[in-house]
mmCIF file of C-alpha atoms (C1' of nucleotides) in Angstrom:
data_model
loop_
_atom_site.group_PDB
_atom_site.id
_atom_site.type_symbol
_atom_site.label_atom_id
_atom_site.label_comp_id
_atom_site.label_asym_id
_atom_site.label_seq_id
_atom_site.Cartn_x
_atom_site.Cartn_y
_atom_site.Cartn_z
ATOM 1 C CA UNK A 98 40.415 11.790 58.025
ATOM 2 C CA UNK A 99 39.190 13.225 55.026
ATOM 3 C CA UNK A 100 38.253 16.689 55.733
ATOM 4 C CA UNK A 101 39.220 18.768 58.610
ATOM 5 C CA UNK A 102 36.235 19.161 60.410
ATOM 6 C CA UNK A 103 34.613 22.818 60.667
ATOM 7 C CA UNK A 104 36.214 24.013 57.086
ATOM 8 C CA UNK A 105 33.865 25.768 55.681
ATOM 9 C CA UNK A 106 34.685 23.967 52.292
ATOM 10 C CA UNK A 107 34.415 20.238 53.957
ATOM 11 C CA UNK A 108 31.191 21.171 55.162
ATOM 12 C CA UNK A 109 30.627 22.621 51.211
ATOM 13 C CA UNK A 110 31.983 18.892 50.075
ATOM 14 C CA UNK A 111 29.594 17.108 52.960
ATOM 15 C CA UNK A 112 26.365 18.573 51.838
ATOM 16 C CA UNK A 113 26.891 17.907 47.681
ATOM 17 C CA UNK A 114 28.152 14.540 47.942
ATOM 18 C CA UNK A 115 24.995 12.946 50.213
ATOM 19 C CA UNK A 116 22.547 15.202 48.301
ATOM 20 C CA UNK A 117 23.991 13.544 45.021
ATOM 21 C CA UNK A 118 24.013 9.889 46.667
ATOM 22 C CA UNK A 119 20.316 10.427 47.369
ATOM 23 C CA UNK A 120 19.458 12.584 43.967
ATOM 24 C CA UNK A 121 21.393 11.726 41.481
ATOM 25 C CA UNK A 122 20.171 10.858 38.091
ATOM 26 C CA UNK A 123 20.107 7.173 36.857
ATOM 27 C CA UNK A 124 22.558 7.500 33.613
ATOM 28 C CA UNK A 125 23.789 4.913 31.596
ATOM 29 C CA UNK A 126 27.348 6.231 31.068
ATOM 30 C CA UNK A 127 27.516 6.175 34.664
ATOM 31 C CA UNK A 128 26.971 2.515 35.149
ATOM 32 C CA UNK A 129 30.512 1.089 36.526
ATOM 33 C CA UNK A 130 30.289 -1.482 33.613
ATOM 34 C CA UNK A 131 30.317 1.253 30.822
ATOM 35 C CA UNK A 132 33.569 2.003 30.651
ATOM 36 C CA UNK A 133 36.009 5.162 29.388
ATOM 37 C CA UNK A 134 34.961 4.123 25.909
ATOM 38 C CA UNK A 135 31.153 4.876 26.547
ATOM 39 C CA UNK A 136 32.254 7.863 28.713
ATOM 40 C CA UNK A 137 34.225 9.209 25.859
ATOM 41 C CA UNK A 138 31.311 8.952 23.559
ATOM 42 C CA UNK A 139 28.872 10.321 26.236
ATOM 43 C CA UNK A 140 30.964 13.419 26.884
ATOM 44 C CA UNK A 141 31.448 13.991 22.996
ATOM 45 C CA UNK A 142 27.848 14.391 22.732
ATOM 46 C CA UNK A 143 27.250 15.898 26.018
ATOM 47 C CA UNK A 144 29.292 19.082 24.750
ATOM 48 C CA UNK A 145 26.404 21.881 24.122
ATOM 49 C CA UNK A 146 23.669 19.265 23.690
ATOM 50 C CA UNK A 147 21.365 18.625 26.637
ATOM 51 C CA UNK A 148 20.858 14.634 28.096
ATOM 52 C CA UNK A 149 17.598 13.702 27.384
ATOM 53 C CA UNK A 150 18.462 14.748 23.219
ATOM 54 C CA UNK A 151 22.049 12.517 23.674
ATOM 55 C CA UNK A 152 20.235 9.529 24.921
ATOM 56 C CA UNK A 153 18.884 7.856 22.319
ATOM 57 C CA UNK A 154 21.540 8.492 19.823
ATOM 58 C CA UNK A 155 24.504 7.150 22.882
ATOM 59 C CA UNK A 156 22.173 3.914 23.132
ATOM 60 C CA UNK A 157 22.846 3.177 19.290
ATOM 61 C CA UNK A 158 26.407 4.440 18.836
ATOM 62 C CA UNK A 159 27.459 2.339 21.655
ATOM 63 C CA UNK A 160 25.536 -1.080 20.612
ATOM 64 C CA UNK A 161 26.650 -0.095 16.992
ATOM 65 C CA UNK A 162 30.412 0.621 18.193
ATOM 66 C CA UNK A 163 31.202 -1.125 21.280
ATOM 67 C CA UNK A 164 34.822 -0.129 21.202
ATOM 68 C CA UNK A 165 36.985 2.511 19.538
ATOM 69 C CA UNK A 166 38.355 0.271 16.656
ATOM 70 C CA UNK A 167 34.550 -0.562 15.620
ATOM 71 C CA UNK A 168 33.714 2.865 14.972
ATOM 72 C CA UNK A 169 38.353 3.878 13.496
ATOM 73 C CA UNK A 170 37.223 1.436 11.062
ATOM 74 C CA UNK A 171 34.020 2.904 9.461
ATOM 75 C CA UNK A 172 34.367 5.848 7.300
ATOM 76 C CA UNK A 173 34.243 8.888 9.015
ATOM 77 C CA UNK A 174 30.709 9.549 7.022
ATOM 78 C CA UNK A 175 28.950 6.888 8.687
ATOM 79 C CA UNK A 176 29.807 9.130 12.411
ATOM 80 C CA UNK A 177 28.224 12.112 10.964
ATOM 81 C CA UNK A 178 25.128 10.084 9.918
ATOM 82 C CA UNK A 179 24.762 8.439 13.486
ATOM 83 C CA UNK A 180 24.988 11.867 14.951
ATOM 84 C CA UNK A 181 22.066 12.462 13.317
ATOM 85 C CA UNK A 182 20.561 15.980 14.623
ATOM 86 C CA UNK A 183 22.596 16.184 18.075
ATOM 87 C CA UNK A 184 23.989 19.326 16.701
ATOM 88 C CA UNK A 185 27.487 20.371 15.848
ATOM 89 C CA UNK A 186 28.095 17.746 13.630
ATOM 90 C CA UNK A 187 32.057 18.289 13.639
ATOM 91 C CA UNK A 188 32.251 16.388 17.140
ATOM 92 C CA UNK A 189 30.966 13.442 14.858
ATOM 93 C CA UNK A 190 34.200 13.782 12.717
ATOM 94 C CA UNK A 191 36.182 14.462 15.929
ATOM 95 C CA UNK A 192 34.694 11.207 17.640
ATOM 96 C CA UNK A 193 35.666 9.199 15.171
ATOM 97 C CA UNK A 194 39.525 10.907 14.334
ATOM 98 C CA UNK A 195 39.928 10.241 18.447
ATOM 99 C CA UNK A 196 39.119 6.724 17.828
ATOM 100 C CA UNK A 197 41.559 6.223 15.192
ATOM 101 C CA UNK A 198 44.160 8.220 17.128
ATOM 102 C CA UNK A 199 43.336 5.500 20.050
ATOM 103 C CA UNK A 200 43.711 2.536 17.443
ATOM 104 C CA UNK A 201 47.188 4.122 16.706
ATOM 105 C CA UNK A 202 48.862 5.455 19.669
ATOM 106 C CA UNK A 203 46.805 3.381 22.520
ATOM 107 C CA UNK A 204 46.213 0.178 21.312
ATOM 108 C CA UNK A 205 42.597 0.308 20.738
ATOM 109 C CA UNK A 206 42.291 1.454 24.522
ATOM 110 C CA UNK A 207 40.973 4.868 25.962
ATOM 111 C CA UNK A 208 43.895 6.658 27.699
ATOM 112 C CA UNK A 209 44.109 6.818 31.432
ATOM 113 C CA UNK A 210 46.518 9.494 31.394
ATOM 114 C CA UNK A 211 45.443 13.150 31.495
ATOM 115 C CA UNK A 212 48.338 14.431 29.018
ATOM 116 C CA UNK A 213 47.085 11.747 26.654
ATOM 117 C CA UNK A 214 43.621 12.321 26.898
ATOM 118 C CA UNK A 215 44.054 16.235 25.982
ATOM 119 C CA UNK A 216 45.936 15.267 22.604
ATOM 120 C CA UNK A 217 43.271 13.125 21.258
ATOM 121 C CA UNK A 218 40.971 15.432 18.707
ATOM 122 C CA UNK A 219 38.005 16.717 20.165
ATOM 123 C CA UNK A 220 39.210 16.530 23.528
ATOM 124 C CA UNK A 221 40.176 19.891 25.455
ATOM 125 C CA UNK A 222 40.683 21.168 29.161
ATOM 126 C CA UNK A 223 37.051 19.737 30.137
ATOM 127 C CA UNK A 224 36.610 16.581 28.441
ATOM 128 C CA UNK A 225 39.857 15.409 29.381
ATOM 129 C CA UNK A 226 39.453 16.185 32.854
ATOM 130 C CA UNK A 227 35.737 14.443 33.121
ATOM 131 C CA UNK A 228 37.408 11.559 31.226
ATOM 132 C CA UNK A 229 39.895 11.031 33.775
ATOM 133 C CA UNK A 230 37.738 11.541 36.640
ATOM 134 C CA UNK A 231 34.261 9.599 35.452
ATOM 135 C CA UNK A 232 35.649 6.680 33.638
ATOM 136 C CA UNK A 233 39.351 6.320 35.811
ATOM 137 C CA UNK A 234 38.449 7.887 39.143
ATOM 138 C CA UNK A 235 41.558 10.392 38.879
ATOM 139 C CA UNK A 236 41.231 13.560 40.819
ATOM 140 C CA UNK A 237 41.172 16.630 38.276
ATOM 141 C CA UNK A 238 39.112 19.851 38.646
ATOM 142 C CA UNK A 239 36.349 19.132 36.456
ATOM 143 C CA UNK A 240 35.192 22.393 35.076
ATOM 144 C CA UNK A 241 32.142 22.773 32.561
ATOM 145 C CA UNK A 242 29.346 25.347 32.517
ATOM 146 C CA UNK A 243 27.703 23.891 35.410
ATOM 147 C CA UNK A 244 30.342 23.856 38.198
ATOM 148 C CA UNK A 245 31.207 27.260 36.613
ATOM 149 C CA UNK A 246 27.594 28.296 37.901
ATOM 150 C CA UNK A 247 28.127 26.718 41.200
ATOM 151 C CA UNK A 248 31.094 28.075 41.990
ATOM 152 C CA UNK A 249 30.478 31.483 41.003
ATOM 153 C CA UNK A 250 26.755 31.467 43.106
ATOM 154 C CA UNK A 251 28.352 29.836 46.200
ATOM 155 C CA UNK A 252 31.878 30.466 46.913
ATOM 156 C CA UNK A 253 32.108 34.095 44.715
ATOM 157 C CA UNK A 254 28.156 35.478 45.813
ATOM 158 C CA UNK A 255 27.341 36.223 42.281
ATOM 159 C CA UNK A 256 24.174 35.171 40.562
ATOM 160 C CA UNK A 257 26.231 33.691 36.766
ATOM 161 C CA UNK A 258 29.740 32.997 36.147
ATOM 162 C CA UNK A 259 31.273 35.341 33.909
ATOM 163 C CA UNK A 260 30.512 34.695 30.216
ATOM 164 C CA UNK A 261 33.515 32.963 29.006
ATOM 165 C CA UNK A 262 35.528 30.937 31.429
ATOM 166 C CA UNK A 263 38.619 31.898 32.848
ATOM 167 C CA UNK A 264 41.904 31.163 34.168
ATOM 168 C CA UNK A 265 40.365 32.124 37.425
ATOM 169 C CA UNK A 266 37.436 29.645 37.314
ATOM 170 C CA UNK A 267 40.283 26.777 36.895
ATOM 171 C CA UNK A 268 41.881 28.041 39.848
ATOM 172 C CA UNK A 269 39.459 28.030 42.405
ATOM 173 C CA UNK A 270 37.669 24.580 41.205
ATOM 174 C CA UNK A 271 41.082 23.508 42.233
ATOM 175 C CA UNK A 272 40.796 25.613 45.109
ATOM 176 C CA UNK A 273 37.559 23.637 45.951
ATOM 177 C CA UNK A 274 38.943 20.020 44.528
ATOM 178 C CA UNK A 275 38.907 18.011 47.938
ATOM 179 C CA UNK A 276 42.285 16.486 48.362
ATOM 180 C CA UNK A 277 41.221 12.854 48.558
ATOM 181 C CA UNK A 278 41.420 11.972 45.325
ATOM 182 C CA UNK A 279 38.368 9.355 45.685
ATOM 183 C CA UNK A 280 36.307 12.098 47.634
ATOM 184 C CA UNK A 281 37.001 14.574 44.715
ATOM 185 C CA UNK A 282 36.006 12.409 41.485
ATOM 186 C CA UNK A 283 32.500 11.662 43.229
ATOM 187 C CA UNK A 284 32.807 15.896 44.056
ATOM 188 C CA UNK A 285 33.421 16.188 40.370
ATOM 189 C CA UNK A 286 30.831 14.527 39.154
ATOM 190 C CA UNK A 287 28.232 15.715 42.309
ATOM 191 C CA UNK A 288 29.126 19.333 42.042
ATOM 192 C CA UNK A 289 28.034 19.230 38.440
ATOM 193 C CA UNK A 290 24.916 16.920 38.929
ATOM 194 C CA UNK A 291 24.373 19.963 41.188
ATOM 195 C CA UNK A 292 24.373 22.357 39.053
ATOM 196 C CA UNK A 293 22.384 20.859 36.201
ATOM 197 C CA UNK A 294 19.299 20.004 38.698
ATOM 198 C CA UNK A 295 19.287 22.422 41.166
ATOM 199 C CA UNK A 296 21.771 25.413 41.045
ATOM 200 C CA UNK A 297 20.394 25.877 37.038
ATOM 201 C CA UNK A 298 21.111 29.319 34.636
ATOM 202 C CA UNK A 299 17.604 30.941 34.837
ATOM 203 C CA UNK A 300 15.382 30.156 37.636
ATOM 204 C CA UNK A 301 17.807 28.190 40.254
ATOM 205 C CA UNK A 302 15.627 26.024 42.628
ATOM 206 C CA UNK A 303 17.215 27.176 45.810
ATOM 207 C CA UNK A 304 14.719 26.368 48.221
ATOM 208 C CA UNK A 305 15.830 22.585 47.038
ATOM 209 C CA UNK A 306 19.365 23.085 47.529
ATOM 210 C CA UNK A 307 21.451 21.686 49.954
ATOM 211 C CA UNK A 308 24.335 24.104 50.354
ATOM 212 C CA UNK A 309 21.632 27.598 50.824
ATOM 213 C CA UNK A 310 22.708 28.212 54.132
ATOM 214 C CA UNK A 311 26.661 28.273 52.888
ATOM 215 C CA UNK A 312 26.381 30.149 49.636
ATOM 216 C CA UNK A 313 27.490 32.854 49.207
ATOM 217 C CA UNK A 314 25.335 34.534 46.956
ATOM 218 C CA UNK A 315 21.835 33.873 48.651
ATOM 219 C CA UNK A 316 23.637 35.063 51.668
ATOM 220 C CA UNK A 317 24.159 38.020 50.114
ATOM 221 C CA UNK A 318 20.295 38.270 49.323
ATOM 222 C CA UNK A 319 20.743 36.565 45.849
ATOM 223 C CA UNK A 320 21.745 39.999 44.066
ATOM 224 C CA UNK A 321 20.831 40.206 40.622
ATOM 225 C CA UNK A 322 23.830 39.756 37.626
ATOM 226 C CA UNK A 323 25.721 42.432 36.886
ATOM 227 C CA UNK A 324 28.380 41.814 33.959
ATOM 228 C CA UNK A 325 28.037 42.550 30.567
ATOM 229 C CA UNK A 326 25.355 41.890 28.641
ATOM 230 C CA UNK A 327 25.046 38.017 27.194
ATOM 231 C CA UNK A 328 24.876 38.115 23.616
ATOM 232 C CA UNK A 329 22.449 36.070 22.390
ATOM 233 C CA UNK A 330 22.990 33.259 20.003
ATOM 234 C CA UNK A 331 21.015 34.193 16.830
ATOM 235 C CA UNK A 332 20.473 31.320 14.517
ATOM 236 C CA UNK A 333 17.441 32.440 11.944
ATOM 237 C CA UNK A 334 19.414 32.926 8.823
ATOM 238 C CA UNK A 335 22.521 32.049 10.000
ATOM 239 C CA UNK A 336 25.100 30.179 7.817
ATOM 240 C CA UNK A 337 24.655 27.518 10.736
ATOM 241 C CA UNK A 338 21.042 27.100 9.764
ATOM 242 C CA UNK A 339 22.009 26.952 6.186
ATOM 243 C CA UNK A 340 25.173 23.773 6.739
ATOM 244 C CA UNK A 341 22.280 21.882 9.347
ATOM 245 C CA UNK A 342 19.948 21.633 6.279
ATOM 246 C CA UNK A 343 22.613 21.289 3.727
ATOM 247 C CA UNK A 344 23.921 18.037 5.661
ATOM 248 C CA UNK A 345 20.489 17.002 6.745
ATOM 249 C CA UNK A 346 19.955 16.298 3.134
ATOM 250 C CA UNK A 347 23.072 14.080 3.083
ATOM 251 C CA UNK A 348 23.008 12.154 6.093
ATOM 252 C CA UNK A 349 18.873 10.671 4.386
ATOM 253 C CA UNK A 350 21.230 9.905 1.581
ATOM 254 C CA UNK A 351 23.248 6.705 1.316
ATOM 255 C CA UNK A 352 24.981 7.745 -2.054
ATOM 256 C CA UNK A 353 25.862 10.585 -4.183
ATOM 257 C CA UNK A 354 23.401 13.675 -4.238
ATOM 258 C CA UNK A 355 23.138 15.707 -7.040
ATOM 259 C CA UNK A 356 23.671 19.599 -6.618
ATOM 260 C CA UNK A 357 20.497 20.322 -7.446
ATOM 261 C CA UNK A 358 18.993 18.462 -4.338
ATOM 262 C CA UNK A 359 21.209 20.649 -2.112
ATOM 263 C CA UNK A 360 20.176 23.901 -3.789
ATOM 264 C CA UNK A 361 16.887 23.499 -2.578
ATOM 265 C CA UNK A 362 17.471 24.042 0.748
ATOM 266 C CA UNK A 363 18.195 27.507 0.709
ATOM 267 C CA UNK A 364 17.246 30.494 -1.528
ATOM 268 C CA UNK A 365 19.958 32.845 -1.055
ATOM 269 C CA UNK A 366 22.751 31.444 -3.633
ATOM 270 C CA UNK A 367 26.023 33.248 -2.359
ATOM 271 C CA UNK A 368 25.107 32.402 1.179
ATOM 272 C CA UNK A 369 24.552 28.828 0.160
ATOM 273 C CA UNK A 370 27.783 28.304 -1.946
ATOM 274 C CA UNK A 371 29.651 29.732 1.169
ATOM 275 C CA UNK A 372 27.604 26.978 3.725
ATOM 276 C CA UNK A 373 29.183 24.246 1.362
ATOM 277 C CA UNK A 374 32.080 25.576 0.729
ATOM 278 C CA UNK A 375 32.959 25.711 4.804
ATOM 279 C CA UNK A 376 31.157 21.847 4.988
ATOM 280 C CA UNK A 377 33.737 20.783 2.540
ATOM 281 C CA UNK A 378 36.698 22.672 4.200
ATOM 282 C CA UNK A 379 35.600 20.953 6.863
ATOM 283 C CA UNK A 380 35.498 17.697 6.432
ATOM 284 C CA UNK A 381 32.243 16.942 6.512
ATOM 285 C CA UNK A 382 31.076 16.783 2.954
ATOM 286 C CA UNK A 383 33.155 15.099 0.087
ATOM 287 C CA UNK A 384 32.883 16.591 -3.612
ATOM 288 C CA UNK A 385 32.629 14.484 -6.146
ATOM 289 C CA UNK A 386 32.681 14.937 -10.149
ATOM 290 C CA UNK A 387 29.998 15.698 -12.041
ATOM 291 C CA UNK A 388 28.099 18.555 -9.701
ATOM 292 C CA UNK A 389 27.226 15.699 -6.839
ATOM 293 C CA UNK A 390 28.130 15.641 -3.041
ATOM 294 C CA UNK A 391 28.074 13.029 -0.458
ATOM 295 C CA UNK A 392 29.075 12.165 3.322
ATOM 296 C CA UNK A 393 32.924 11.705 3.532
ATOM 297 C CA UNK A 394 34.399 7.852 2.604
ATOM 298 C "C1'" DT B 137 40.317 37.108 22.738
ATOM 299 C "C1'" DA B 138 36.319 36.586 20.319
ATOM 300 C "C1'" DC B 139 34.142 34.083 17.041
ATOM 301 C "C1'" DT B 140 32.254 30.018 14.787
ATOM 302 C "C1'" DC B 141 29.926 25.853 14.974
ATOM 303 C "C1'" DG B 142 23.394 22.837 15.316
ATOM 304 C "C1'" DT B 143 19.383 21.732 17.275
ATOM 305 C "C1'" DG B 144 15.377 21.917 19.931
ATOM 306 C "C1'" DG B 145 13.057 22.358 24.515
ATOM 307 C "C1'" DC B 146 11.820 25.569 28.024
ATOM 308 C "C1'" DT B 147 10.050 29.783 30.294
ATOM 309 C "C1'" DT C 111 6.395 34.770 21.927
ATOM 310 C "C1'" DA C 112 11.157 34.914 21.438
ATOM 311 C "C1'" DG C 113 15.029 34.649 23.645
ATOM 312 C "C1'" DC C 114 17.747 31.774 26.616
ATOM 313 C "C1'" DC C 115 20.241 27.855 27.290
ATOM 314 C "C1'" DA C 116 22.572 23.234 26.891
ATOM 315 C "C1'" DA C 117 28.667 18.015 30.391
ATOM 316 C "C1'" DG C 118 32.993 22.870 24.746
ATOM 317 C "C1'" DA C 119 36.589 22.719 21.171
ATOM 318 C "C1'" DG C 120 39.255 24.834 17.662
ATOM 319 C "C1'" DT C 121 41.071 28.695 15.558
#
DNA sequence: TACTCGTGGCT
DNA sequence: TAGCCAAGAGT
């Protein structure tokens, strides 16, 4: 007996998991022969960058580094080329410090163990909960931007979550964890599907959803948000804008680039000493005498 | 806590 | 058109 029958959140757990048996999206990191390795990589560049962009660039990491110690044993330069424009080119470096860590500490193995998991780099509260859930079938509360939504729309009756999450959004995804701990990976993984399909930010497709007649905010006629104000990301201008062209330069680059090459990306000079400045604090661009720059050895 | 950190498709 | 948004983490 999995559930006991009539709870309201049973019911809740009934309706996601045969709408995502019948729904669900065909994903290569969800084959059972991927393994945690290709989840790892797949949630890396999952963070803040949408599937269909993560695709193409998963396909060739993976065939290019089939396990962690292929990729610990590249310099981390050759990462941050192969992430080529996914965005947020630090998860490159991250990816690739995790795989070393799992050289070192794990024996060339992905962790199974939560704890574990959360100290690699690049790995926080999410990512170590999907990995442990997706790729080892552990029950954890699996809680990213999209069970955030669903949770807030159907168990709390408001239309968004609120903007950054909170303690509270952990507890009641635990709340709403069922307690079979095969029942709640697939409710993990479904409850999020959910989200991203059908329960989405701007125009939710309720009409296709199959938990409208328990949630909680169409039964309370679907009441417009009312929290602050979202501030919207500006990126125009940005020093952001400036470090994506700045490295785009490098990553076409097999060798040393001159200076000179870089200053042509931007015209504003303070603005793009400070954009190489923070690449180079970070990591992701290596000095080298004589004025040139080049993707870290 | 609030901010930083890319890129591009969608409405 | 121009925001809005996307499987967050680190500081």
């Amino acid at each position: 007996m999995l559930y006991q029958s009539g709870s309201p959140l049973a019911s809740l757990h009934t309706s996601v998991l045969e709408w995502y048996d019948a729904n669900a999206r065909v994903l290569p990191w969800r084959d059972p022969a991927a393994g945690p390795w290709a989840v790892m990589v797949s949630e890396f560049m999952l963070q803040q960058t949408p599937v269909a962009r993560v695709l193409p660039a998963y396909q060739r990491w993976l065939e290019r580094w089939p396990k962690p110690a292929d990729l610990a044993a590249e310099p981390p330069g050759e990462a941050v080329r192969a992430w080529d424009r996914l965005g947020y080119p630090r998860r490159a470096l991250r990816l690739h410090a995790a795989a070393q860590a799992i050289v070192e500490r794990h024996g060339g193995e992905v962790p199974d163990d939560h704890a574990a998991l959360l100290a690699l780099p690049g790995v926080g509260t999410y990512t170590a909960a999907a990995i442990a859930s997706f790729a080892f079938g552990q029950r954890h509360a699996v809680v990213d931007t999209n069970v955030r939504r669903v949770l807030a729309r159907a168990l709390t009756g408001v239309a968004q979550p609120t903007i950054s999450p909170t303690a509270a959004d952990q507890r009641l995804a635990v709340t709403a964890l069922p307690e079979d701990v095969r029942t709640a990976a697939r409710w993990a993984v479904a409850s999020m599907e959910l989200g991203a399909l059908i329960c989405t930010a701007r125009t939710p497709r309720c009409g296709d959803c199959p938990i409208r007649s328990q949630c909680a905010w169409v039964l309370a006629g679907s009441p417009p948000y009312e929290g602050p104000p979202r501030k919207g990301q500006t990126y125009e201008g940005t020093d952001r804008q400036v470090r994506g062209r700045l490295l785009a330069v490098l990553r076409s680059e097999h060798g040393a680039v001159p200076k000179k090459a870089l200053d042509a990306c931007w015209q504003d000079h303070v603005q793009r000493e400070r954009a190489l400045d923070g690449l180079v604090a970070d990591g992701l661009v290596e000095p080298l005498p004589r004025n040139q720059y080049r993707l870290p050895t």
